[in-house]
Coordinates of C-alpha atoms in Angstrom, one line a residue:
X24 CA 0.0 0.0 0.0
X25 CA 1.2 3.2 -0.7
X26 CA 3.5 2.2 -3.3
X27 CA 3.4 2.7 -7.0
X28 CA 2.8 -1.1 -9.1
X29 CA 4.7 -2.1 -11.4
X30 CA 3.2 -2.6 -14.8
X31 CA 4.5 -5.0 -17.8
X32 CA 5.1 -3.3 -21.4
X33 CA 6.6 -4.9 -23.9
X34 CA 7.0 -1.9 -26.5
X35 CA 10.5 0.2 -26.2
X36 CA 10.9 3.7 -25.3
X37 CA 12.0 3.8 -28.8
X38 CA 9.2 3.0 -30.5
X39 CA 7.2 5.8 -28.5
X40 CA 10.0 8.2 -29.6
X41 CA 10.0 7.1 -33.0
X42 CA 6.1 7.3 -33.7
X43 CA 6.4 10.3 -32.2
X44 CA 8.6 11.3 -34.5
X45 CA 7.1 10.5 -37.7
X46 CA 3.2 12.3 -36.8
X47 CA 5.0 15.6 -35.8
X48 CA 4.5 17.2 -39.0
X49 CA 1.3 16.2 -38.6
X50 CA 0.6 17.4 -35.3
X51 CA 1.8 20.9 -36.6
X52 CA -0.1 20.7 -39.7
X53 CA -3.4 19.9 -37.7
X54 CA -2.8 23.1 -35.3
X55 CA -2.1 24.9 -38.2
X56 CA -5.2 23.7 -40.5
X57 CA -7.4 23.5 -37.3
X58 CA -7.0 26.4 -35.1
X59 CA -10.8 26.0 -33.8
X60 CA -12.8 28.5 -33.2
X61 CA -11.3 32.4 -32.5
X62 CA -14.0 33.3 -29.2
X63 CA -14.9 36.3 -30.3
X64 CA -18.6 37.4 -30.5
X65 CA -19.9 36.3 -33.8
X66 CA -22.3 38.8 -35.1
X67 CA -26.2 37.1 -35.7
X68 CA -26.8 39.2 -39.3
X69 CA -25.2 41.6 -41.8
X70 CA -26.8 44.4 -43.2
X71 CA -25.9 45.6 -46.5
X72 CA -26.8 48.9 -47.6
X73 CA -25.5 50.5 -51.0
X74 CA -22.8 53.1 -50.9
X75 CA -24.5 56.0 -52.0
X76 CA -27.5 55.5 -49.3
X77 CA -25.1 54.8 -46.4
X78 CA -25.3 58.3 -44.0
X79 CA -24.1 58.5 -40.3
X80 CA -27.8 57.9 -39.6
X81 CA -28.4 54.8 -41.5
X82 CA -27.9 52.5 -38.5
X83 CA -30.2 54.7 -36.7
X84 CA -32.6 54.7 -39.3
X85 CA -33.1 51.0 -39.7
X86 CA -33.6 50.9 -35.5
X87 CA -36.0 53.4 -36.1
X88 CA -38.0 51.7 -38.9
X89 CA -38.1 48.5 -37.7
X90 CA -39.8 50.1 -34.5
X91 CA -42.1 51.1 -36.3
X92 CA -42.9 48.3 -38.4
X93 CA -43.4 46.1 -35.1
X94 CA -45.6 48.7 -33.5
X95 CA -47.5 48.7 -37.0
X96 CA -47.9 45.4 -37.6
X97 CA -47.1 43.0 -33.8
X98 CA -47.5 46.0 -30.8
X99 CA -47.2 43.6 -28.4
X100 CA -46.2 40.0 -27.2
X101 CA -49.5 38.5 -28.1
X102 CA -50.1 39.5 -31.8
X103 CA -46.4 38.6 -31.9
X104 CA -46.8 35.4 -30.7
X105 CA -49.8 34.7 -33.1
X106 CA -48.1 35.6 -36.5
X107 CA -44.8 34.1 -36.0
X108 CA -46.2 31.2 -33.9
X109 CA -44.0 31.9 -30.8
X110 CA -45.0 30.0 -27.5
X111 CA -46.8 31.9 -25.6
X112 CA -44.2 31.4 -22.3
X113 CA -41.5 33.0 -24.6
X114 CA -43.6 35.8 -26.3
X115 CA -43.2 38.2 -23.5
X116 CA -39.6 38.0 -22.8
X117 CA -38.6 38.1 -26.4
X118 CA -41.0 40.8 -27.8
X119 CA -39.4 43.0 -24.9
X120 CA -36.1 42.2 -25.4
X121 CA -36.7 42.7 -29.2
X122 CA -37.7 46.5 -28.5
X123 CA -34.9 46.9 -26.6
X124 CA -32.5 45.6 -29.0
X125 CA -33.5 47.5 -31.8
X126 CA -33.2 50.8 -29.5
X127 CA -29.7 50.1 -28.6
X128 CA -28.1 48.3 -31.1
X129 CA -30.3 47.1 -34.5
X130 CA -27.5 46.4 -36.2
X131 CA -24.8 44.0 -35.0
X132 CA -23.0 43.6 -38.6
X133 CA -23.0 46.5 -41.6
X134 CA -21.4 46.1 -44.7
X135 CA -21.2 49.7 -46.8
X136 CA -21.9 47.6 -50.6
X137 CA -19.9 48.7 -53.9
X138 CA -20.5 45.9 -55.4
X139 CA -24.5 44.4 -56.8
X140 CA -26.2 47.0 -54.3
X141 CA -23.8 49.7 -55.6
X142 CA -23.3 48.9 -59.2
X143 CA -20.8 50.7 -62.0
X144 CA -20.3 54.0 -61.1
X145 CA -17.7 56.7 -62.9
X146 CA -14.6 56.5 -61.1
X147 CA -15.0 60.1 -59.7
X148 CA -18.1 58.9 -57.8
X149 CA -16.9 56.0 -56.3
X150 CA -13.2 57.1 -55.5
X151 CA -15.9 60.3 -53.7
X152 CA -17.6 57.5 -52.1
X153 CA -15.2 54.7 -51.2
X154 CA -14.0 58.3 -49.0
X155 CA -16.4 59.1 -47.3
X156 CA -17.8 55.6 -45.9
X157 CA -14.1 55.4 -44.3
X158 CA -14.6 59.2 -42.8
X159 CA -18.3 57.8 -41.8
X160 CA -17.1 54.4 -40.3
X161 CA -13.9 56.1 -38.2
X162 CA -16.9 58.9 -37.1
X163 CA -18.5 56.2 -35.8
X164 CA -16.1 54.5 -34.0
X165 CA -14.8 57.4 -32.5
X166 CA -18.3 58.5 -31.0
X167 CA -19.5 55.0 -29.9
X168 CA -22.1 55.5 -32.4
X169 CA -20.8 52.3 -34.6
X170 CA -22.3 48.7 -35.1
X171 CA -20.0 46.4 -33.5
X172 CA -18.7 45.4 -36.4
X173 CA -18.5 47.3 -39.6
X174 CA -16.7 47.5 -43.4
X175 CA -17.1 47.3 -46.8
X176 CA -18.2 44.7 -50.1
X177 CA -15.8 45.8 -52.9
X178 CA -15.9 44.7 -56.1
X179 CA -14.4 41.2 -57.3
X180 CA -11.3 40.3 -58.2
X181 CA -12.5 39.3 -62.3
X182 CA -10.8 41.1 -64.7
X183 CA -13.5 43.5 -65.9
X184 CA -13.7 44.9 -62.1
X185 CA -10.4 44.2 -61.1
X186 CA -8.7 47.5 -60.9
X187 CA -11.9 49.4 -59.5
X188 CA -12.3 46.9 -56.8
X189 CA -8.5 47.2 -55.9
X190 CA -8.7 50.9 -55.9
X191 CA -11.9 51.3 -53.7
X192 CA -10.3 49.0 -51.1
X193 CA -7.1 51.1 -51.1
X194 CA -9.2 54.5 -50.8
X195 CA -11.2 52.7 -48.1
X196 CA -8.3 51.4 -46.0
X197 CA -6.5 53.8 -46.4
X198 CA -9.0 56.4 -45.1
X199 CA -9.3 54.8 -42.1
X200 CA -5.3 54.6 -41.2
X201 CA -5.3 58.6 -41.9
X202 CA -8.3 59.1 -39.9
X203 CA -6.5 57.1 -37.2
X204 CA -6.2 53.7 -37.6
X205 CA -8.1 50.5 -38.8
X206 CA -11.1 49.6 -36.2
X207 CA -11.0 46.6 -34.1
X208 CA -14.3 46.0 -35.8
X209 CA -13.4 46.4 -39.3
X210 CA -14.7 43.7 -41.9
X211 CA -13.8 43.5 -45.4
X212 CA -16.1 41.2 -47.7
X213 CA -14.4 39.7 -51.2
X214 CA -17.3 38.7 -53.5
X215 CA -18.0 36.2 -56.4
X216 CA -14.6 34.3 -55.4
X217 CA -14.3 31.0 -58.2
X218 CA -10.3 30.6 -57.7
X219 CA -8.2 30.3 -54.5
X220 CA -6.0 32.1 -56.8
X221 CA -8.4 35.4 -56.8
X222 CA -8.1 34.7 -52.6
X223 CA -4.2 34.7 -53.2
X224 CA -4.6 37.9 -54.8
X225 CA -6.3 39.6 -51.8
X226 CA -4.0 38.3 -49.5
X227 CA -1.3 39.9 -51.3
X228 CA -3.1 43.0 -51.4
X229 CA -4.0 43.4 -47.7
X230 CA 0.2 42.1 -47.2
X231 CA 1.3 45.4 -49.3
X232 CA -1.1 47.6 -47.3
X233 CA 0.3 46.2 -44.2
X234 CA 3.7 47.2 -45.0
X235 CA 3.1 50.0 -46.2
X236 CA 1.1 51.5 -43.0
X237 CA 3.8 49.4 -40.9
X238 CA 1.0 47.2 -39.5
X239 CA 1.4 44.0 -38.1
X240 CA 1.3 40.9 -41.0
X241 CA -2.0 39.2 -41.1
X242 CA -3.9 42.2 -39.1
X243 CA -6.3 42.7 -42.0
X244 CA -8.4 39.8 -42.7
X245 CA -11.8 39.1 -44.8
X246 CA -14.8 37.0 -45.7
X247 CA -14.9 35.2 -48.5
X248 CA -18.4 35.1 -50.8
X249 CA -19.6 31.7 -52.2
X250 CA -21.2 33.2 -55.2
X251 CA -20.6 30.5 -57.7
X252 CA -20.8 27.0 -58.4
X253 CA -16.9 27.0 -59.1
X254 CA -16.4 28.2 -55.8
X255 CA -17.8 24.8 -54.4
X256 CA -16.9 22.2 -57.3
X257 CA -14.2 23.0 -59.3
X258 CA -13.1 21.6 -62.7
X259 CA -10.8 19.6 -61.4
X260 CA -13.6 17.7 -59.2
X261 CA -11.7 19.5 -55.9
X262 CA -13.4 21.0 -53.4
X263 CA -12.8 24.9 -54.5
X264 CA -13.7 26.4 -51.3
X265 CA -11.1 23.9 -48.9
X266 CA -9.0 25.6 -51.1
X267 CA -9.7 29.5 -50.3
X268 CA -9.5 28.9 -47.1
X269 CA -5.5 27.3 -47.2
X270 CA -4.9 30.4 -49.9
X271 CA -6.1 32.9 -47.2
X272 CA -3.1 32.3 -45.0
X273 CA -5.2 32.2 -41.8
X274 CA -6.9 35.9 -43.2
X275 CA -10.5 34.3 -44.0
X276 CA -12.8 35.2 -41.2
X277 CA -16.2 33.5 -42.6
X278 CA -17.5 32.4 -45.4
X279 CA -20.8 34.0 -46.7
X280 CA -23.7 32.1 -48.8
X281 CA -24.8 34.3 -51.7
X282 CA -28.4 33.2 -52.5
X283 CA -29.6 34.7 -55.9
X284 CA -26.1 34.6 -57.3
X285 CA -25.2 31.1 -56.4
X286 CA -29.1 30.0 -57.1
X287 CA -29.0 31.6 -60.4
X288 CA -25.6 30.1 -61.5
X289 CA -27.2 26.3 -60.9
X290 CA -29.8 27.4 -63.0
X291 CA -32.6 28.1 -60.4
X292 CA -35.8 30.3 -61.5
X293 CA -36.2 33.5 -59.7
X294 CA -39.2 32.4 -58.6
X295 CA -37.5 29.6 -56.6
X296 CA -34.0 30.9 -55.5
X297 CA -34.3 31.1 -52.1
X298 CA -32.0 29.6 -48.5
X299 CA -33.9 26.5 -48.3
X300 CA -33.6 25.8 -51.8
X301 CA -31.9 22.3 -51.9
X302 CA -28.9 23.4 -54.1
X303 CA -28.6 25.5 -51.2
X304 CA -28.5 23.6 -48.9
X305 CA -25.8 21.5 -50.7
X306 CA -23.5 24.5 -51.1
X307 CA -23.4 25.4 -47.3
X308 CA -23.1 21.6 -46.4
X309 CA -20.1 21.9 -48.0
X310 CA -18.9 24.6 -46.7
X311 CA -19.9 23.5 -43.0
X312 CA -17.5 20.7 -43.3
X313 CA -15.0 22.1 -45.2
X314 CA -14.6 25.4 -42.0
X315 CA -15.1 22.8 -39.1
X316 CA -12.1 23.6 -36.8
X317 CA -10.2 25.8 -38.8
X318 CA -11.8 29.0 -37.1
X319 CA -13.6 30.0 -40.4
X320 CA -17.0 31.0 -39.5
X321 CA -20.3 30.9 -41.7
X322 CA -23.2 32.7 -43.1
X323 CA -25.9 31.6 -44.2
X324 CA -28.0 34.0 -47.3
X325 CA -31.3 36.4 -47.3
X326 CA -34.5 36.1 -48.6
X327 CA -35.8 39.3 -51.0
X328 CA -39.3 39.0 -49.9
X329 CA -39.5 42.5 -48.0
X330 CA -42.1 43.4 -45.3
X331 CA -43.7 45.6 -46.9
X332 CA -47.7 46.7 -47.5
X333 CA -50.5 45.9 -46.0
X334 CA -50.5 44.3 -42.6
X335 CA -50.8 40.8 -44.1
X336 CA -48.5 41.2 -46.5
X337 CA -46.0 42.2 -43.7
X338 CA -47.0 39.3 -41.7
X339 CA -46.5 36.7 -44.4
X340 CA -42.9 38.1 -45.5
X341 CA -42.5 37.9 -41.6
X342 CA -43.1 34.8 -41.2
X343 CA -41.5 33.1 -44.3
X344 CA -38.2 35.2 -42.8
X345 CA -38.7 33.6 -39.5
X346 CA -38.7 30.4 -40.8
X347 CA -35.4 30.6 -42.5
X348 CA -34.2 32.0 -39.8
X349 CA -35.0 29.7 -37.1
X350 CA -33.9 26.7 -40.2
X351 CA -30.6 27.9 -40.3
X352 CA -30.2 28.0 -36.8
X353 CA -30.9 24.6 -35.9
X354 CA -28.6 24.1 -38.9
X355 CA -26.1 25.7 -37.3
X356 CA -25.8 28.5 -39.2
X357 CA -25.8 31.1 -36.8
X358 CA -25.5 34.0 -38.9
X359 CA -27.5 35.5 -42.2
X360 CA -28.4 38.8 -44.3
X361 CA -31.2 40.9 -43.7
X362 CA -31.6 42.9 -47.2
X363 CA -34.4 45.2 -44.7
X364 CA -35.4 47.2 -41.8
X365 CA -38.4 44.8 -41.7
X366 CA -36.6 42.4 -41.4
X367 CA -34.6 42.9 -38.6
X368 CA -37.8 42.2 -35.9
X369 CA -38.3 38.6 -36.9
X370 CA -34.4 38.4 -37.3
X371 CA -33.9 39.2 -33.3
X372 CA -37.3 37.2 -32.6
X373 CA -36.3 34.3 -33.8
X374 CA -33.0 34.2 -32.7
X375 CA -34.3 35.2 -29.2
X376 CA -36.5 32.7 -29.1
X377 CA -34.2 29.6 -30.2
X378 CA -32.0 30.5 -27.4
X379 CA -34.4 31.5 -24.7
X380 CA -36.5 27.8 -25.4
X381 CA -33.1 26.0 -24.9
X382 CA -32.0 28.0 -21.9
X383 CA -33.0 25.8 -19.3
X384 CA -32.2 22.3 -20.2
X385 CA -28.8 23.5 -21.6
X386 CA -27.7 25.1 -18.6
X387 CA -28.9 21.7 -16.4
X388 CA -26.9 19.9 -18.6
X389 CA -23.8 22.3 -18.7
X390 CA -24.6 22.2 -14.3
X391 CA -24.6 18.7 -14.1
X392 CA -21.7 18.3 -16.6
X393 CA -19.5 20.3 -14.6
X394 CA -20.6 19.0 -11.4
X395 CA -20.2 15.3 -12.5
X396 CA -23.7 14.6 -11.5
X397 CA -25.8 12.1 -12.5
X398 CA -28.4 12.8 -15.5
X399 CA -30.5 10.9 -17.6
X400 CA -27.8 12.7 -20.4
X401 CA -24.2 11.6 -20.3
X402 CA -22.4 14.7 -21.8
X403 CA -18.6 15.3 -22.9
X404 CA -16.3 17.9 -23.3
X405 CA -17.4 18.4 -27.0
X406 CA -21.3 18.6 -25.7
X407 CA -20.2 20.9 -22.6
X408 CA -18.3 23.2 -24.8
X409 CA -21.5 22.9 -28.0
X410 CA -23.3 23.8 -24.6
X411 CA -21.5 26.6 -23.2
X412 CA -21.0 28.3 -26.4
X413 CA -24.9 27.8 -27.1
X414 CA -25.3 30.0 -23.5
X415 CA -22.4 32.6 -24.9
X416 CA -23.9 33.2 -28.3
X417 CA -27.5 34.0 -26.5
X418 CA -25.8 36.2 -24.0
X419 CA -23.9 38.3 -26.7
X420 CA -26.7 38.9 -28.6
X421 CA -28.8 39.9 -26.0
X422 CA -31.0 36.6 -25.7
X423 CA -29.8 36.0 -22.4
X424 CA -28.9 37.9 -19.0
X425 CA -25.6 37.0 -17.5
X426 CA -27.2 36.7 -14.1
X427 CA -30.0 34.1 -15.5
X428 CA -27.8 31.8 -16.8
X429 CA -25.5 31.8 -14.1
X430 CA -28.3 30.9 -11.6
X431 CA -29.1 28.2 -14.0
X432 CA -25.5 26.9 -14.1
X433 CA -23.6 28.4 -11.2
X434 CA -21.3 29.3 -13.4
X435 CA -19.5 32.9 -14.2
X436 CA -18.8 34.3 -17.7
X437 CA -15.2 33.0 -17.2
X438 CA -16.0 29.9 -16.6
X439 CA -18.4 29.3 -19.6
X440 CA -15.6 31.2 -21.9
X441 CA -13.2 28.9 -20.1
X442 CA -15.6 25.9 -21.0
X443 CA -16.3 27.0 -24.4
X444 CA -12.4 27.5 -24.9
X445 CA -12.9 31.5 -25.6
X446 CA -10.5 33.7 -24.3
X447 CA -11.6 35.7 -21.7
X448 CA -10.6 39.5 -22.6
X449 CA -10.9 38.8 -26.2
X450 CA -14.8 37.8 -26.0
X451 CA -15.6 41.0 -23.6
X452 CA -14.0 43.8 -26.0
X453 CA -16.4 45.3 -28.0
X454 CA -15.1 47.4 -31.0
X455 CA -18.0 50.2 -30.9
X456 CA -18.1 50.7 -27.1
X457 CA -21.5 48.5 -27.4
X458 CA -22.7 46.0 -24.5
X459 CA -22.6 42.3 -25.7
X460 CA -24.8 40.9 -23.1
X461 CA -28.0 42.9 -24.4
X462 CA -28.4 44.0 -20.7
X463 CA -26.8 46.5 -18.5
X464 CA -25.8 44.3 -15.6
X465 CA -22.2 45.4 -16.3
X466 CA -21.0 42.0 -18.1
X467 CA -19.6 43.3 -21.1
X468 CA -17.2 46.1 -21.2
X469 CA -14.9 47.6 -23.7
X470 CA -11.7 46.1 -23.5
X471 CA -8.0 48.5 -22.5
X472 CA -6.9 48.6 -26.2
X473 CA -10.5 50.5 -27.0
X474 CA -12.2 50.6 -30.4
X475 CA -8.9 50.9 -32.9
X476 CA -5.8 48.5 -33.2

């Protein structure tokens, strides 16, 4: 007793050494390919607006519209319940909390468009504009005014926009840096990508800007658009998009489904291009297992059926939006477009709802996980970090209150980032000086650095 056993092996230290040996290029290339996730607050939509219609009120002005298009058309938790079909235990807490979202912060993601939403443009015009969205965004930023996150769509990388893509980037970017630096916030969006070569390109574009502002290599990164059927399948029978990603060189942040363009390129009607379409559904399958683990996030596409009209026109747009909403979250698509102010009510609604239904039997899970309790579940450290990171995306958003959920599971905020492997400080800093939680129970704060890098 009290003394260690002595075990039989019949295998030589060696022969550990020497497998050991032989996977280490492996082992690096896994960390290298398969980072995980970053644990920073993943916004839940992205609002494009066209260049030429983005003011320093616009984010303002969508709040303010999609008020008023849920006073118009749902004024309270009952006739919200009833249209979108919301249970009636819910309806309260996420009608309030819906109002109160799109009074503080109705936008979480804004891209300024120069691309489809902008369209060709003299070069006067757009070098004018490509200007003044960076004045507007580094306003923004420097008044608190911003959404957290915040950039632009430039034009493509194909040959007949080439050179006025590159230049509005260069105008844009470069704005910002004389204005005072590049926000911690700052999102850049490459669209209709059909070669990793074209992502190769941008990469050496943002690495020229970098040196020439003396910014750290790799500080600048960007989404990458699937657009096309190329950028899924290419003619080599290759996976295109595994591709982009290993020619981004760790700079691709997410990569975002383009409805009508990828819809229309597999030969889809109008009539029928839509997120739930199944060529859709095939695309972003794809690209779901193709970004597991390598800290690539995704976005899912928007629908064009605008609230708008009469109050039963509004209501059906609503609730077809709800529904694709709610689809691509249980799909794990945790992110989307919203092409409209309408749209932004059943965009919080039903994201409000799919975290506020789960709340309770994730965080008795997560509770019984971490106290090693018996459960009629037997979780494991990949459900108890799906779980915590469930909790953390509600709380970000505003879904949740920090003090509800750790009532539920005991736990703090550091220990669910801890659980979810986010890093602490990097998950509280919010580039516009916004809350994360949704609440002002003093959760989130702004982190030391503040809102430029």
């Amino acid at each position: 007793m009290g003394q260690q056993e002595t075990v039989a092996t019949s295998l030589a230290d060696t022969v550990r050494e020497g497998i050991g040996a032989s996977l280490a290029d492996v082992d690096a290339d896994l960390a290298r390919r398969y980072p995980g996730d970053p644990g920073t607050r993943q916004p839940v939509h992205t609002v494009y607006v066209p260049a030429d219609a983005f003011t320093a009120t616009t984010l303002r002005t969508w709040g303010d519209e999609a008020l008023a298009a849920l006073d118009a058309h749902a004024p309270d938790a009952g006739a919200l319940a009833r249209v979108l079909g919301i249970p009636e235990d819910l309806a309260g807490p996420v009608h309030d909390r819906v109002r109160d979202k799109l009074t503080r912060e109705p936008v979480e993601d804004l891209r300024i468009d120069f691309e489809d939403g902008y369209g060709p443009r003299p070069d006067a015009e757009e070098d004018a504009a490509a200007a003044r969205a960076a004045a507007l965004v580094a306003a923004a930023y420097r008044d608190g005014s911003a959404a957290p996150y915040m950039g632009i769509r430039m034009k493509c990388l194909e040959a007949a926009v080439r050179d006025r893509g590159i230049r509005t980037l260069d105008i844009f970017l470069t704005g910002l840096m004389n204005a005072g630096g590049l926000p911690e916030g700052l999102v850049l969006t490459l669209p209709k990508v059909t070669y990793a070569e074209q992502v190769t390109a941008m990469v050496r574009l943002l690495e020229e800007f970098e040196k020439a502002h003396g910014l750290a290599s790799g500080r600048i990164g960007f989404e990458i658009q699937i657009e096309t059927t190329q950028s899924i399948l290419g003619a080599d029978g290759r996976v295109t998009v595994a591709r982009m990603i290993e020619a981004a060189e760790g700079r691709a942040t997410s990569l975002h489904y383009g409805t009508f363009d990828y819809s229309a390129s597999c030969g889809v009607s109008a009539a029928h291009q839509s997120p739930d379409h199944p060529v859709a559904d095939h695309a972003k399958a794809v690209m779901q297992v193709v970004a597991a683990g390598t800290g690539v996030r995704l976005s899912d596409g928007s629908t064009n059926v605008l609230p708008v009209g009469t109050t039963e026109q509004v209501h059906a747009a609503w609730r077809l939006h709800h529904g694709l909403v709610r689809r691509s979250l249980t799909r794990a698509y945790y992110q989307g477009w919203d092409m409209h102010p309408g749209h932004l009510p059943t965009r919080y609604a039903a994201v409000y709802a799919f975290y506020r239904e789960g709340l309770e039997h994730a965080a008795a899970r997560l509770a019984a996980y971490v106290g090693k309790a018996g459960g009629a579940v037997m979780d494991e450290p990949a459900t108890a970090k799906a779980l915590s990171s469930s909790l953390l995306r509600g709380l970000d958003c505003g879904a949740l209150d920090t003090a509800e959920v750790a009532r539920l599971t005991g736990l703090t905020r550091t220990e669910l980032d801890a659980l979810a492997g986010r890093p602490v400080r990097q998950i509280l800093s919010s580039p516009s000086r916004l809350p994360l939680s949704g609440r002002d129970d003093g959760s989130a704060t702004t982190g030391p650095e503040g809102p430029w890098a």
